[in-house]
Amino acid sequence: MKLNGRFFAITAMIILAALSRLIPHVPNFTAISAIALFGAAYYDKKITAFLVPITILFVTDAILGFYPGMEWVYGNFILVTLIGFMLHKKTTISLVIIASLLSSLCFYLVTDFGTWIGTNLYPHTFNGLIECYVAAIPFTRYEVLGTLFYSAVLFGCYSLVQKMVPALNTSRA
């Protein structure tokens, strides 16, 4: 595999964004969803787009500590990467916003379903599921804001870098 400047630029931006998980932050206000969207939009190899956010999540989880229900979180980021593929050929501000909001909705639905089904925090009834989703709303707000913020930073900065270094527009990542 031949590595090039575009690959390194994308990967460097993703690694810098990943550090957001390791600094003090509001719960769920991190760049992981934005990383999954950004990688899917710009890496040419789909396997790289899937492996990068999962690897970053695993490495930062190893540092921060593993937790119950991780499989739901990891599964969600596979879905978010799939959402990001809609940005692969055409990246516009409106599509990035839509993808960010859709990925946040997936995070909310998937991970909180995992909390409901995998713990005894809520009764395993329809009302218990609704109670779980309602309790998660404050955390979801921060996940939405974090995804929108980091998506704007990643996609916006890369757009600026592409303008400053035109070779990044033609080389493959």
mmCIF file of C-alpha atoms in Angstrom:
data_model
loop_
_atom_site.group_PDB
_atom_site.id
_atom_site.type_symbol
_atom_site.label_atom_id
_atom_site.label_comp_id
_atom_site.label_asym_id
_atom_site.label_seq_id
_atom_site.Cartn_x
_atom_site.Cartn_y
_atom_site.Cartn_z
ATOM 1 C CA MET A 1 0.000 0.000 0.000
ATOM 2 C CA LYS A 2 1.429 3.351 -1.024
ATOM 3 C CA LEU A 3 0.898 6.055 1.572
ATOM 4 C CA ASN A 4 0.737 9.685 0.545
ATOM 5 C CA GLY A 5 0.255 13.209 1.824
ATOM 6 C CA ARG A 6 -3.524 13.026 1.653
ATOM 7 C CA PHE A 7 -3.626 9.870 3.775
ATOM 8 C CA PHE A 8 -1.306 11.440 6.341
ATOM 9 C CA ALA A 9 -3.248 14.732 6.418
ATOM 10 C CA ILE A 10 -6.553 12.929 7.007
ATOM 11 C CA THR A 11 -5.052 10.601 9.598
ATOM 12 C CA ALA A 12 -3.263 13.417 11.455
ATOM 13 C CA MET A 13 -6.491 15.406 11.695
ATOM 14 C CA ILE A 14 -8.334 12.338 12.980
ATOM 15 C CA ILE A 15 -5.694 11.612 15.616
ATOM 16 C CA LEU A 16 -5.779 15.218 16.832
ATOM 17 C CA ALA A 17 -9.583 15.091 17.033
ATOM 18 C CA ALA A 18 -9.407 11.770 18.903
ATOM 19 C CA LEU A 19 -7.515 13.449 21.723
ATOM 20 C CA SER A 20 -10.828 15.121 22.627
ATOM 21 C CA ARG A 21 -11.780 11.906 24.392
ATOM 22 C CA LEU A 22 -8.761 12.134 26.660
ATOM 23 C CA ILE A 23 -9.141 15.700 27.870
ATOM 24 C CA PRO A 24 -11.785 16.754 30.395
ATOM 25 C CA HIS A 25 -15.068 17.332 28.584
ATOM 26 C CA VAL A 26 -18.817 17.325 29.035
ATOM 27 C CA PRO A 27 -20.120 13.727 28.809
ATOM 28 C CA ASN A 28 -20.496 12.625 25.161
ATOM 29 C CA PHE A 29 -19.038 15.867 23.751
ATOM 30 C CA THR A 30 -16.311 14.124 21.748
ATOM 31 C CA ALA A 31 -15.207 13.726 18.155
ATOM 32 C CA ILE A 32 -15.728 9.980 17.645
ATOM 33 C CA SER A 33 -18.882 10.287 15.494
ATOM 34 C CA ALA A 34 -17.320 13.114 13.493
ATOM 35 C CA ILE A 35 -14.190 10.991 13.008
ATOM 36 C CA ALA A 36 -16.275 8.115 11.645
ATOM 37 C CA LEU A 37 -18.079 10.467 9.238
ATOM 38 C CA PHE A 38 -14.878 12.223 8.165
ATOM 39 C CA GLY A 39 -12.959 8.992 7.611
ATOM 40 C CA ALA A 40 -15.793 7.516 5.546
ATOM 41 C CA ALA A 41 -15.937 10.687 3.466
ATOM 42 C CA TYR A 42 -12.221 10.911 2.686
ATOM 43 C CA TYR A 43 -10.484 7.544 2.984
ATOM 44 C CA ASP A 44 -10.622 5.737 -0.333
ATOM 45 C CA LYS A 45 -10.492 2.276 1.224
ATOM 46 C CA LYS A 46 -13.674 1.361 3.061
ATOM 47 C CA ILE A 47 -11.816 -0.931 5.441
ATOM 48 C CA THR A 48 -9.705 2.028 6.591
ATOM 49 C CA ALA A 49 -12.864 4.068 7.166
ATOM 50 C CA PHE A 50 -14.223 1.311 9.429
ATOM 51 C CA LEU A 51 -10.990 0.499 11.244
ATOM 52 C CA VAL A 52 -9.901 4.032 12.128
ATOM 53 C CA PRO A 53 -12.828 5.032 14.420
ATOM 54 C CA ILE A 54 -13.054 1.561 15.990
ATOM 55 C CA THR A 55 -9.299 1.519 16.660
ATOM 56 C CA ILE A 56 -9.366 5.037 18.116
ATOM 57 C CA LEU A 57 -12.338 4.112 20.299
ATOM 58 C CA PHE A 58 -10.565 0.959 21.505
ATOM 59 C CA VAL A 59 -7.267 2.718 22.249
ATOM 60 C CA THR A 60 -8.969 5.545 24.141
ATOM 61 C CA ASP A 61 -11.189 3.033 25.986
ATOM 62 C CA ALA A 62 -8.045 1.140 26.996
ATOM 63 C CA ILE A 63 -6.690 4.377 28.467
ATOM 64 C CA LEU A 64 -9.952 5.549 30.055
ATOM 65 C CA GLY A 65 -11.261 2.135 31.086
ATOM 66 C CA PHE A 66 -13.597 -0.388 29.537
ATOM 67 C CA TYR A 67 -17.291 -0.353 30.421
ATOM 68 C CA PRO A 68 -20.430 -2.460 30.181
ATOM 69 C CA GLY A 69 -22.322 -2.147 26.906
ATOM 70 C CA MET A 70 -19.257 -1.375 24.797
ATOM 71 C CA GLU A 71 -20.522 -3.647 22.033
ATOM 72 C CA TRP A 72 -23.461 -1.276 21.466
ATOM 73 C CA VAL A 73 -21.160 1.735 21.232
ATOM 74 C CA TYR A 74 -18.796 -0.020 18.821
ATOM 75 C CA GLY A 75 -21.706 -1.292 16.730
ATOM 76 C CA ASN A 76 -23.050 2.226 16.560
ATOM 77 C CA PHE A 77 -19.802 3.554 15.103
ATOM 78 C CA ILE A 78 -19.979 0.950 12.367
ATOM 79 C CA LEU A 79 -23.419 2.398 11.528
ATOM 80 C CA VAL A 80 -22.051 5.944 11.674
ATOM 81 C CA THR A 81 -19.310 4.987 9.213
ATOM 82 C CA LEU A 82 -21.995 3.651 6.860
ATOM 83 C CA ILE A 83 -23.789 7.007 7.158
ATOM 84 C CA GLY A 84 -20.499 8.729 6.353
ATOM 85 C CA PHE A 85 -20.227 6.926 3.024
ATOM 86 C CA MET A 86 -22.980 9.208 1.694
ATOM 87 C CA LEU A 87 -20.372 11.986 1.971
ATOM 88 C CA HIS A 88 -17.678 10.111 0.034
ATOM 89 C CA LYS A 89 -18.340 11.558 -3.412
ATOM 90 C CA LYS A 90 -20.049 14.792 -2.429
ATOM 91 C CA THR A 91 -19.268 16.678 0.754
ATOM 92 C CA THR A 92 -21.450 19.735 1.259
ATOM 93 C CA ILE A 93 -22.257 21.681 4.404
ATOM 94 C CA SER A 94 -25.877 20.525 4.345
ATOM 95 C CA LEU A 95 -24.909 16.851 3.867
ATOM 96 C CA VAL A 96 -22.375 17.051 6.711
ATOM 97 C CA ILE A 97 -25.046 18.521 9.000
ATOM 98 C CA ILE A 98 -27.585 15.863 7.982
ATOM 99 C CA ALA A 99 -25.022 13.060 8.453
ATOM 100 C CA SER A 100 -24.014 14.491 11.846
ATOM 101 C CA LEU A 101 -27.601 14.666 13.065
ATOM 102 C CA LEU A 102 -28.408 11.203 11.722
ATOM 103 C CA SER A 103 -25.324 9.743 13.394
ATOM 104 C CA SER A 104 -26.329 11.354 16.698
ATOM 105 C CA LEU A 105 -29.814 9.881 16.358
ATOM 106 C CA CYS A 106 -28.273 6.445 15.761
ATOM 107 C CA PHE A 107 -26.000 6.860 18.795
ATOM 108 C CA TYR A 108 -29.020 7.750 20.938
ATOM 109 C CA LEU A 109 -31.199 4.910 19.695
ATOM 110 C CA VAL A 110 -28.538 2.183 19.628
ATOM 111 C CA THR A 111 -26.589 2.851 22.809
ATOM 112 C CA ASP A 112 -29.596 3.604 24.966
ATOM 113 C CA PHE A 113 -31.349 0.505 23.669
ATOM 114 C CA GLY A 114 -28.210 -1.357 24.744
ATOM 115 C CA THR A 115 -28.420 0.231 28.185
ATOM 116 C CA TRP A 116 -32.071 -0.777 28.496
ATOM 117 C CA ILE A 117 -31.621 -4.354 27.282
ATOM 118 C CA GLY A 118 -28.243 -5.013 28.916
ATOM 119 C CA THR A 119 -28.771 -3.637 32.413
ATOM 120 C CA ASN A 120 -31.365 -3.675 35.128
ATOM 121 C CA LEU A 121 -31.491 0.119 35.390
ATOM 122 C CA TYR A 122 -34.908 0.158 33.716
ATOM 123 C CA PRO A 123 -37.708 -2.399 33.603
ATOM 124 C CA HIS A 124 -37.582 -4.567 30.490
ATOM 125 C CA THR A 125 -40.917 -3.258 29.278
ATOM 126 C CA PHE A 126 -41.913 -0.751 26.644
ATOM 127 C CA ASN A 127 -42.382 1.860 29.390
ATOM 128 C CA GLY A 128 -38.908 1.020 30.709
ATOM 129 C CA LEU A 129 -37.443 1.590 27.256
ATOM 130 C CA ILE A 130 -39.175 4.962 27.005
ATOM 131 C CA GLU A 131 -37.934 5.846 30.502
ATOM 132 C CA CYS A 132 -34.377 4.951 29.427
ATOM 133 C CA TYR A 133 -34.619 7.121 26.303
ATOM 134 C CA VAL A 134 -36.040 10.053 28.263
ATOM 135 C CA ALA A 135 -33.261 9.798 30.870
ATOM 136 C CA ALA A 136 -30.666 9.926 28.062
ATOM 137 C CA ILE A 137 -31.884 13.182 26.517
ATOM 138 C CA PRO A 138 -29.455 15.462 28.423
ATOM 139 C CA PHE A 139 -26.478 13.323 27.341
ATOM 140 C CA THR A 140 -27.760 13.159 23.772
ATOM 141 C CA ARG A 141 -27.814 16.935 23.567
ATOM 142 C CA TYR A 142 -24.064 16.993 24.223
ATOM 143 C CA GLU A 143 -23.428 14.187 21.729
ATOM 144 C CA VAL A 144 -25.299 16.147 19.035
ATOM 145 C CA LEU A 145 -23.406 19.349 19.829
ATOM 146 C CA GLY A 146 -20.065 17.523 19.936
ATOM 147 C CA THR A 147 -20.687 15.772 16.627
ATOM 148 C CA LEU A 148 -21.749 18.993 14.929
ATOM 149 C CA PHE A 149 -18.797 20.908 16.376
ATOM 150 C CA TYR A 150 -16.138 18.331 15.517
ATOM 151 C CA SER A 151 -17.651 17.677 12.086
ATOM 152 C CA ALA A 152 -17.443 21.402 11.364
ATOM 153 C CA VAL A 153 -13.830 21.457 12.559
ATOM 154 C CA LEU A 154 -12.719 18.353 10.644
ATOM 155 C CA PHE A 155 -14.546 18.995 7.379
ATOM 156 C CA GLY A 156 -13.924 22.755 7.509
ATOM 157 C CA CYS A 157 -10.209 22.471 8.276
ATOM 158 C CA TYR A 158 -9.694 19.817 5.630
ATOM 159 C CA SER A 159 -11.434 21.998 3.063
ATOM 160 C CA LEU A 160 -9.038 24.829 3.954
ATOM 161 C CA VAL A 161 -6.034 22.515 3.802
ATOM 162 C CA GLN A 162 -7.137 21.282 0.355
ATOM 163 C CA LYS A 163 -7.247 24.891 -0.851
ATOM 164 C CA MET A 164 -3.741 25.553 0.486
ATOM 165 C CA VAL A 165 -2.317 22.238 -0.800
ATOM 166 C CA PRO A 166 -4.059 21.428 -4.121
ATOM 167 C CA ALA A 167 -2.190 18.095 -4.421
ATOM 168 C CA LEU A 168 -4.467 16.724 -1.662
ATOM 169 C CA ASN A 169 -7.409 16.970 -4.067
ATOM 170 C CA THR A 170 -6.005 14.440 -6.511
ATOM 171 C CA SER A 171 -3.980 11.933 -4.507
ATOM 172 C CA ARG A 172 -5.698 8.911 -3.010
ATOM 173 C CA ALA A 173 -5.948 8.171 0.717
#
